[in-house]
Amino acid sequence: MTLVDLAEVRPCLEGAIPAMMATCAADGTPNVAYLSQVFYVDERHVALSFQFFNKTRKNLLAQPRSTVLVLHPQTARFYRLQLRYLRTEDSGPVFESMKAQLAGIASHSGMAHVFRLLGADIHEVCEIERVPCDMPTPLPQAPPRCNLLGALRRGSARLAACTTLDALLDATLQTLEQDLGVAHAMVLILDPLTERLYTVASRGYATSGVGSEIPLGDGVIGVAARERTPVRIMHMTSAYLYSRALRDSLAGEGSTAISTDIPYPGLPEPHSQLAVPLLSAGRVLGVLFVESPLDLQFSFEDEDLLVTLGGQLAAGIDLMQDSAEPCPDAPGTEHTAAPAKAPAGPPLQVRHYRSNDSVFVNNAYLIKGVAGAILWKLLQDGQRQGRHEFTNRELRLDRALRLPDVADNLEARLLLLQRRLAEQCPQLRIEKTGRGCFRFDTAGPVELDDIAG
């Protein structure tokens, strides 16, 4: 018997091939059953899916020792795991990750209406052994898609060289595309006040979707942020497409409830998805998300790499937030005079609704929330005072913008507004002029209309 560690067995736990579990009743009667999911928790623990109150469950509660047989999907080698049941979790990161993966497995096997996770049974791994087989040598493993450590090193160096949030996000997406071959990716930032995640950068989609929002806890992205854990799905699942279907149906009915929605840029039929929370100083800042139209595209090694890359990205976002203050050479401390000549051309009709700070330009929706309030302030100050130069500091001190006192994500909100203007309203433009400083310009006359409702 050759003992091995759990790292060697990890490819067996991807859900590609069902495992077999042997338990024993109190009277010594053995029972063997198939198991749909064995989940890697850490180097000493696995979690088994608890879906039915069956013989296996009864035996497990009576006798915590069990044996699980798993098969390596590439080498066809069997491994035998000796386990000891510890507890059952029905909420939290492990449960939510298993629930998302199980939804993918169920959809892939046509059991979407049968599989339902009741709990995550946490087991201690007491012993692992390779099962002797008749093959003289096991099948060779598939060659790696790329050198992941090399890709991570290049990505880390690229992120370390960035001095702005804009460059940091572009460097992350460039690393995913060029070094890892990930064609579809996006970064979303969490607004802690509204508990929604908004897209600030994307790559590989027909539209950027900058400004589109996902509620915390909704879908793969929302669950990853709420539970602070990676969520990986390797097969198409209908469960996590529910919210999109609901939104599409509302749009088809012309509901006013989504009149300020920006279309989510994701793939129409994703088969592999991986969402990684961006964590810094114990806080969730957002989510790094990748997806593919093909099955089995993201392994646990991809998950490890994205968690590492996401950690550096989150630290960089925090650093950019801090570096925006103060602005020692900020020209905005002395307001510049209005241009001698007013811009020519038909005026832009800008309408602002106080209820949610939504802003419409020539009757087309542009932005809402804090970013909308910032845009309205810039427009008003420009028209009333002839101002063009502004600082992040003065925005933070403006109570009318209702920025949170802690973790206001101002840099991300300004970047969102800057990109949204560049895409949808190039007549209005934000340009960074230094650390914590920016310039706001209008390319034509503007008429402002403030609506109380």
PDB file of N, CA, C and O in Angstrom, residues 295-350:
ATOM      1  N   ASP A 295     -17.291  23.300 -21.826  1.00  0.00           N
ATOM      2  CA  ASP A 295     -17.263  22.601 -20.541  1.00  0.00           C
ATOM      3  C   ASP A 295     -15.822  22.423 -20.061  1.00  0.00           C
ATOM      4  O   ASP A 295     -14.875  22.405 -20.851  1.00  0.00           O
ATOM      5  N   LEU A 296     -15.666  22.268 -18.746  1.00  0.00           N
ATOM      6  CA  LEU A 296     -14.408  21.849 -18.117  1.00  0.00           C
ATOM      7  C   LEU A 296     -13.215  22.749 -18.474  1.00  0.00           C
ATOM      8  O   LEU A 296     -12.118  22.273 -18.721  1.00  0.00           O
ATOM      9  N   GLN A 297     -13.433  24.054 -18.504  1.00  0.00           N
ATOM     10  CA  GLN A 297     -12.368  24.967 -18.905  1.00  0.00           C
ATOM     11  C   GLN A 297     -11.532  25.484 -17.737  1.00  0.00           C
ATOM     12  O   GLN A 297     -10.417  25.930 -17.932  1.00  0.00           O
ATOM     13  N   PHE A 298     -12.067  25.462 -16.512  1.00  0.00           N
ATOM     14  CA  PHE A 298     -11.336  26.026 -15.382  1.00  0.00           C
ATOM     15  C   PHE A 298     -11.162  24.967 -14.295  1.00  0.00           C
ATOM     16  O   PHE A 298     -12.132  24.536 -13.681  1.00  0.00           O
ATOM     17  N   SER A 299      -9.908  24.591 -14.063  1.00  0.00           N
ATOM     18  CA  SER A 299      -9.613  23.565 -13.067  1.00  0.00           C
ATOM     19  C   SER A 299      -9.340  24.230 -11.714  1.00  0.00           C
ATOM     20  O   SER A 299      -9.359  25.454 -11.587  1.00  0.00           O
ATOM     21  N   PHE A 300      -9.056  23.388 -10.705  1.00  0.00           N
ATOM     22  CA  PHE A 300      -8.702  23.944  -9.398  1.00  0.00           C
ATOM     23  C   PHE A 300      -7.396  24.724  -9.472  1.00  0.00           C
ATOM     24  O   PHE A 300      -7.165  25.650  -8.696  1.00  0.00           O
ATOM     25  N   GLU A 301      -6.531  24.382 -10.457  1.00  0.00           N
ATOM     26  CA  GLU A 301      -5.290  25.150 -10.617  1.00  0.00           C
ATOM     27  C   GLU A 301      -5.589  26.552 -11.137  1.00  0.00           C
ATOM     28  O   GLU A 301      -4.948  27.526 -10.721  1.00  0.00           O
ATOM     29  N   ASP A 302      -6.542  26.666 -12.052  1.00  0.00           N
ATOM     30  CA  ASP A 302      -6.974  28.000 -12.488  1.00  0.00           C
ATOM     31  C   ASP A 302      -7.558  28.778 -11.311  1.00  0.00           C
ATOM     32  O   ASP A 302      -7.337  29.981 -11.173  1.00  0.00           O
ATOM     33  N   GLU A 303      -8.321  28.071 -10.484  1.00  0.00           N
ATOM     34  CA  GLU A 303      -8.913  28.731  -9.307  1.00  0.00           C
ATOM     35  C   GLU A 303      -7.820  29.246  -8.375  1.00  0.00           C
ATOM     36  O   GLU A 303      -7.888  30.388  -7.905  1.00  0.00           O
ATOM     37  N   ASP A 304      -6.809  28.416  -8.125  1.00  0.00           N
ATOM     38  CA  ASP A 304      -5.693  28.850  -7.259  1.00  0.00           C
ATOM     39  C   ASP A 304      -5.017  30.088  -7.840  1.00  0.00           C
ATOM     40  O   ASP A 304      -4.684  31.036  -7.123  1.00  0.00           O
ATOM     41  N   LEU A 305      -4.791  30.063  -9.158  1.00  0.00           N
ATOM     42  CA  LEU A 305      -4.088  31.188  -9.783  1.00  0.00           C
ATOM     43  C   LEU A 305      -4.938  32.463  -9.717  1.00  0.00           C
ATOM     44  O   LEU A 305      -4.424  33.548  -9.399  1.00  0.00           O
ATOM     45  N   LEU A 306      -6.230  32.346 -10.004  1.00  0.00           N
ATOM     46  CA  LEU A 306      -7.065  33.547  -9.981  1.00  0.00           C
ATOM     47  C   LEU A 306      -7.217  34.104  -8.563  1.00  0.00           C
ATOM     48  O   LEU A 306      -7.318  35.326  -8.388  1.00  0.00           O
ATOM     49  N   VAL A 307      -7.248  33.224  -7.566  1.00  0.00           N
ATOM     50  CA  VAL A 307      -7.298  33.715  -6.180  1.00  0.00           C
ATOM     51  C   VAL A 307      -6.039  34.518  -5.869  1.00  0.00           C
ATOM     52  O   VAL A 307      -6.095  35.592  -5.250  1.00  0.00           O
ATOM     53  N   THR A 308      -4.883  34.023  -6.312  1.00  0.00           N
ATOM     54  CA  THR A 308      -3.624  34.729  -6.063  1.00  0.00           C
ATOM     55  C   THR A 308      -3.578  36.050  -6.825  1.00  0.00           C
ATOM     56  O   THR A 308      -3.243  37.098  -6.268  1.00  0.00           O
ATOM     57  N   LEU A 309      -3.922  36.001  -8.100  1.00  0.00           N
ATOM     58  CA  LEU A 309      -3.922  37.223  -8.912  1.00  0.00           C
ATOM     59  C   LEU A 309      -4.958  38.215  -8.372  1.00  0.00           C
ATOM     60  O   LEU A 309      -4.706  39.428  -8.319  1.00  0.00           O
ATOM     61  N   GLY A 310      -6.114  37.691  -7.954  1.00  0.00           N
ATOM     62  CA  GLY A 310      -7.149  38.557  -7.406  1.00  0.00           C
ATOM     63  C   GLY A 310      -6.723  39.215  -6.111  1.00  0.00           C
ATOM     64  O   GLY A 310      -7.113  40.348  -5.823  1.00  0.00           O
ATOM     65  N   GLY A 311      -5.910  38.511  -5.306  1.00  0.00           N
ATOM     66  CA  GLY A 311      -5.400  39.113  -4.072  1.00  0.00           C
ATOM     67  C   GLY A 311      -4.526  40.319  -4.364  1.00  0.00           C
ATOM     68  O   GLY A 311      -4.626  41.357  -3.694  1.00  0.00           O
ATOM     69  N   GLN A 312      -3.663  40.192  -5.382  1.00  0.00           N
ATOM     70  CA  GLN A 312      -2.811  41.329  -5.732  1.00  0.00           C
ATOM     71  C   GLN A 312      -3.644  42.456  -6.333  1.00  0.00           C
ATOM     72  O   GLN A 312      -3.394  43.643  -6.072  1.00  0.00           O
ATOM     73  N   LEU A 313      -4.637  42.099  -7.135  1.00  0.00           N
ATOM     74  CA  LEU A 313      -5.510  43.126  -7.711  1.00  0.00           C
ATOM     75  C   LEU A 313      -6.252  43.884  -6.602  1.00  0.00           C
ATOM     76  O   LEU A 313      -6.345  45.116  -6.637  1.00  0.00           O
ATOM     77  N   ALA A 314      -6.778  43.149  -5.613  1.00  0.00           N
ATOM     78  CA  ALA A 314      -7.513  43.799  -4.518  1.00  0.00           C
ATOM     79  C   ALA A 314      -6.598  44.725  -3.725  1.00  0.00           C
ATOM     80  O   ALA A 314      -6.978  45.850  -3.378  1.00  0.00           O
ATOM     81  N   ALA A 315      -5.375  44.268  -3.434  1.00  0.00           N
ATOM     82  CA  ALA A 315      -4.434  45.124  -2.704  1.00  0.00           C
ATOM     83  C   ALA A 315      -4.113  46.375  -3.520  1.00  0.00           C
ATOM     84  O   ALA A 315      -3.977  47.472  -2.963  1.00  0.00           O
ATOM     85  N   GLY A 316      -4.008  46.203  -4.847  1.00  0.00           N
ATOM     86  CA  GLY A 316      -3.735  47.348  -5.715  1.00  0.00           C
ATOM     87  C   GLY A 316      -4.893  48.340  -5.724  1.00  0.00           C
ATOM     88  O   GLY A 316      -4.687  49.555  -5.713  1.00  0.00           O
ATOM     89  N   ILE A 317      -6.136  47.819  -5.741  1.00  0.00           N
ATOM     90  CA  ILE A 317      -7.302  48.701  -5.709  1.00  0.00           C
ATOM     91  C   ILE A 317      -7.309  49.514  -4.416  1.00  0.00           C
ATOM     92  O   ILE A 317      -7.554  50.722  -4.417  1.00  0.00           O
ATOM     93  N   ASP A 318      -7.017  48.846  -3.307  1.00  0.00           N
ATOM     94  CA  ASP A 318      -6.928  49.551  -2.015  1.00  0.00           C
ATOM     95  C   ASP A 318      -5.832  50.611  -2.050  1.00  0.00           C
ATOM     96  O   ASP A 318      -6.011  51.730  -1.554  1.00  0.00           O
ATOM     97  N   LEU A 319      -4.683  50.249  -2.627  1.00  0.00           N
ATOM     98  CA  LEU A 319      -3.555  51.185  -2.702  1.00  0.00           C
ATOM     99  C   LEU A 319      -3.904  52.403  -3.552  1.00  0.00           C
ATOM    100  O   LEU A 319      -3.585  53.539  -3.187  1.00  0.00           O
ATOM    101  N   MET A 320      -4.573  52.177  -4.682  1.00  0.00           N
ATOM    102  CA  MET A 320      -4.964  53.289  -5.543  1.00  0.00           C
ATOM    103  C   MET A 320      -5.939  54.211  -4.814  1.00  0.00           C
ATOM    104  O   MET A 320      -5.916  55.425  -4.980  1.00  0.00           O
ATOM    105  N   GLN A 321      -6.789  53.615  -4.001  1.00  0.00           N
ATOM    106  CA  GLN A 321      -7.746  54.410  -3.235  1.00  0.00           C
ATOM    107  C   GLN A 321      -7.013  55.326  -2.271  1.00  0.00           C
ATOM    108  O   GLN A 321      -7.315  56.513  -2.158  1.00  0.00           O
ATOM    109  N   ASP A 322      -6.012  54.779  -1.568  1.00  0.00           N
ATOM    110  CA  ASP A 322      -5.243  55.577  -0.620  1.00  0.00           C
ATOM    111  C   ASP A 322      -4.380  56.610  -1.329  1.00  0.00           C
ATOM    112  O   ASP A 322      -4.227  57.733  -0.860  1.00  0.00           O
ATOM    113  N   SER A 323      -3.792  56.228  -2.460  1.00  0.00           N
ATOM    114  CA  SER A 323      -2.868  57.132  -3.131  1.00  0.00           C
ATOM    115  C   SER A 323      -3.577  58.320  -3.760  1.00  0.00           C
ATOM    116  O   SER A 323      -2.950  59.274  -4.178  1.00  0.00           O
ATOM    117  N   ALA A 324      -4.925  58.252  -3.838  1.00  0.00           N
ATOM    118  CA  ALA A 324      -5.662  59.387  -4.398  1.00  0.00           C
ATOM    119  C   ALA A 324      -5.730  60.556  -3.431  1.00  0.00           C
ATOM    120  O   ALA A 324      -6.179  61.630  -3.767  1.00  0.00           O
ATOM    121  N   GLU A 325      -5.286  60.322  -2.190  1.00  0.00           N
ATOM    122  CA  GLU A 325      -5.293  61.374  -1.181  1.00  0.00           C
ATOM    123  C   GLU A 325      -3.896  61.535  -0.591  1.00  0.00           C
ATOM    124  O   GLU A 325      -3.219  60.538  -0.328  1.00  0.00           O
ATOM    125  N   PRO A 326      -3.439  62.747  -0.316  1.00  0.00           N
ATOM    126  CA  PRO A 326      -4.044  63.990  -0.747  1.00  0.00           C
ATOM    127  C   PRO A 326      -3.569  64.353  -2.146  1.00  0.00           C
ATOM    128  O   PRO A 326      -2.833  63.582  -2.766  1.00  0.00           O
ATOM    129  N   CYS A 327      -3.916  65.503  -2.613  1.00  0.00           N
ATOM    130  CA  CYS A 327      -3.501  65.978  -3.926  1.00  0.00           C
ATOM    131  C   CYS A 327      -2.686  67.261  -3.723  1.00  0.00           C
ATOM    132  O   CYS A 327      -3.235  68.361  -3.730  1.00  0.00           O
ATOM    133  N   PRO A 328      -1.381  67.149  -3.462  1.00  0.00           N
ATOM    134  CA  PRO A 328      -0.601  68.327  -3.066  1.00  0.00           C
ATOM    135  C   PRO A 328      -0.547  69.413  -4.120  1.00  0.00           C
ATOM    136  O   PRO A 328      -0.481  70.584  -3.801  1.00  0.00           O
ATOM    137  N   ASP A 329      -0.583  69.007  -5.368  1.00  0.00           N
ATOM    138  CA  ASP A 329      -0.495  70.009  -6.432  1.00  0.00           C
ATOM    139  C   ASP A 329      -1.840  70.186  -7.129  1.00  0.00           C
ATOM    140  O   ASP A 329      -1.902  70.524  -8.304  1.00  0.00           O
ATOM    141  N   ALA A 330      -2.901  69.916  -6.407  1.00  0.00           N
ATOM    142  CA  ALA A 330      -4.209  69.942  -7.050  1.00  0.00           C
ATOM    143  C   ALA A 330      -4.546  71.326  -7.572  1.00  0.00           C
ATOM    144  O   ALA A 330      -4.634  72.274  -6.793  1.00  0.00           O
ATOM    145  N   PRO A 331      -4.732  71.453  -8.866  1.00  0.00           N
ATOM    146  CA  PRO A 331      -5.115  72.770  -9.390  1.00  0.00           C
ATOM    147  C   PRO A 331      -6.543  73.135  -9.041  1.00  0.00           C
ATOM    148  O   PRO A 331      -6.927  74.278  -9.145  1.00  0.00           O
ATOM    149  N   GLY A 332      -7.346  72.165  -8.619  1.00  0.00           N
ATOM    150  CA  GLY A 332      -8.742  72.446  -8.349  1.00  0.00           C
ATOM    151  C   GLY A 332      -8.966  73.267  -7.100  1.00  0.00           C
ATOM    152  O   GLY A 332     -10.078  73.730  -6.843  1.00  0.00           O
ATOM    153  N   THR A 333      -7.922  73.490  -6.274  1.00  0.00           N
ATOM    154  CA  THR A 333      -8.125  74.289  -5.084  1.00  0.00           C
ATOM    155  C   THR A 333      -8.394  75.754  -5.444  1.00  0.00           C
ATOM    156  O   THR A 333      -8.966  76.482  -4.661  1.00  0.00           O
ATOM    157  N   GLU A 334      -7.966  76.162  -6.617  1.00  0.00           N
ATOM    158  CA  GLU A 334      -8.320  77.496  -7.092  1.00  0.00           C
ATOM    159  C   GLU A 334      -9.120  77.310  -8.382  1.00  0.00           C
ATOM    160  O   GLU A 334      -8.616  76.797  -9.371  1.00  0.00           O
ATOM    161  N   HIS A 335     -10.344  77.719  -8.339  1.00  0.00           N
ATOM    162  CA  HIS A 335     -11.239  77.450  -9.456  1.00  0.00           C
ATOM    163  C   HIS A 335     -10.838  78.272 -10.668  1.00  0.00           C
ATOM    164  O   HIS A 335     -10.605  79.476 -10.570  1.00  0.00           O
ATOM    165  N   THR A 336     -10.772  77.609 -11.787  1.00  0.00           N
ATOM    166  CA  THR A 336     -10.417  78.310 -13.015  1.00  0.00           C
ATOM    167  C   THR A 336     -11.624  79.029 -13.579  1.00  0.00           C
ATOM    168  O   THR A 336     -12.771  78.682 -13.307  1.00  0.00           O
ATOM    169  N   ALA A 337     -11.361  80.037 -14.368  1.00  0.00           N
ATOM    170  CA  ALA A 337     -12.448  80.815 -14.948  1.00  0.00           C
ATOM    171  C   ALA A 337     -13.103  80.049 -16.080  1.00  0.00           C
ATOM    172  O   ALA A 337     -12.524  79.141 -16.664  1.00  0.00           O
ATOM    173  N   ALA A 338     -14.320  80.434 -16.402  1.00  0.00           N
ATOM    174  CA  ALA A 338     -15.038  79.809 -17.510  1.00  0.00           C
ATOM    175  C   ALA A 338     -14.379  80.175 -18.819  1.00  0.00           C
ATOM    176  O   ALA A 338     -13.747  81.231 -18.944  1.00  0.00           O
ATOM    177  N   PRO A 339     -14.471  79.322 -19.829  1.00  0.00           N
ATOM    178  CA  PRO A 339     -13.898  79.645 -21.132  1.00  0.00           C
ATOM    179  C   PRO A 339     -14.482  80.950 -21.672  1.00  0.00           C
ATOM    180  O   PRO A 339     -15.645  81.281 -21.434  1.00  0.00           O
ATOM    181  N   ALA A 340     -13.651  81.685 -22.395  1.00  0.00           N
ATOM    182  CA  ALA A 340     -14.107  82.970 -22.922  1.00  0.00           C
ATOM    183  C   ALA A 340     -15.259  82.781 -23.902  1.00  0.00           C
ATOM    184  O   ALA A 340     -16.201  83.565 -23.942  1.00  0.00           O
ATOM    185  N   LYS A 341     -15.189  81.699 -24.706  1.00  0.00           N
ATOM    186  CA  LYS A 341     -16.238  81.444 -25.675  1.00  0.00           C
ATOM    187  C   LYS A 341     -17.006  80.182 -25.296  1.00  0.00           C
ATOM    188  O   LYS A 341     -16.399  79.156 -24.977  1.00  0.00           O
ATOM    189  N   ALA A 342     -18.326  80.297 -25.318  1.00  0.00           N
ATOM    190  CA  ALA A 342     -19.140  79.114 -25.031  1.00  0.00           C
ATOM    191  C   ALA A 342     -19.049  78.148 -26.196  1.00  0.00           C
ATOM    192  O   ALA A 342     -19.029  78.573 -27.359  1.00  0.00           O
ATOM    193  N   PRO A 343     -18.988  76.846 -25.948  1.00  0.00           N
ATOM    194  CA  PRO A 343     -18.937  75.869 -27.027  1.00  0.00           C
ATOM    195  C   PRO A 343     -20.167  75.985 -27.917  1.00  0.00           C
ATOM    196  O   PRO A 343     -21.266  76.277 -27.447  1.00  0.00           O
ATOM    197  N   ALA A 344     -19.964  75.753 -29.211  1.00  0.00           N
ATOM    198  CA  ALA A 344     -21.069  75.877 -30.154  1.00  0.00           C
ATOM    199  C   ALA A 344     -21.777  74.542 -30.315  1.00  0.00           C
ATOM    200  O   ALA A 344     -21.327  73.518 -29.804  1.00  0.00           O
ATOM    201  N   GLY A 345     -22.900  74.521 -31.065  1.00  0.00           N
ATOM    202  CA  GLY A 345     -23.625  73.295 -31.345  1.00  0.00           C
ATOM    203  C   GLY A 345     -24.902  73.219 -30.547  1.00  0.00           C
ATOM    204  O   GLY A 345     -25.133  74.007 -29.617  1.00  0.00           O
ATOM    205  N   PRO A 346     -25.777  72.249 -30.895  1.00  0.00           N
ATOM    206  CA  PRO A 346     -27.029  72.094 -30.153  1.00  0.00           C
ATOM    207  C   PRO A 346     -26.744  71.674 -28.714  1.00  0.00           C
ATOM    208  O   PRO A 346     -25.819  70.897 -28.462  1.00  0.00           O
ATOM    209  N   PRO A 347     -27.526  72.175 -27.764  1.00  0.00           N
ATOM    210  CA  PRO A 347     -27.241  71.854 -26.354  1.00  0.00           C
ATOM    211  C   PRO A 347     -27.592  70.409 -26.006  1.00  0.00           C
ATOM    212  O   PRO A 347     -28.546  69.844 -26.555  1.00  0.00           O
ATOM    213  N   LEU A 348     -26.810  69.846 -25.101  1.00  0.00           N
ATOM    214  CA  LEU A 348     -27.141  68.536 -24.534  1.00  0.00           C
ATOM    215  C   LEU A 348     -28.237  68.732 -23.495  1.00  0.00           C
ATOM    216  O   LEU A 348     -28.130  69.611 -22.629  1.00  0.00           O
ATOM    217  N   GLN A 349     -29.271  67.921 -23.576  1.00  0.00           N
ATOM    218  CA  GLN A 349     -30.347  67.988 -22.589  1.00  0.00           C
ATOM    219  C   GLN A 349     -30.041  66.951 -21.502  1.00  0.00           C
ATOM    220  O   GLN A 349     -30.123  65.747 -21.731  1.00  0.00           O
ATOM    221  N   VAL A 350     -29.658  67.440 -20.339  1.00  0.00           N
ATOM    222  CA  VAL A 350     -29.291  66.537 -19.237  1.00  0.00           C
ATOM    223  C   VAL A 350     -30.354  66.631 -18.152  1.00  0.00           C
ATOM    224  O   VAL A 350     -30.621  67.715 -17.613  1.00  0.00           O
TER     225      VAL A 350
END
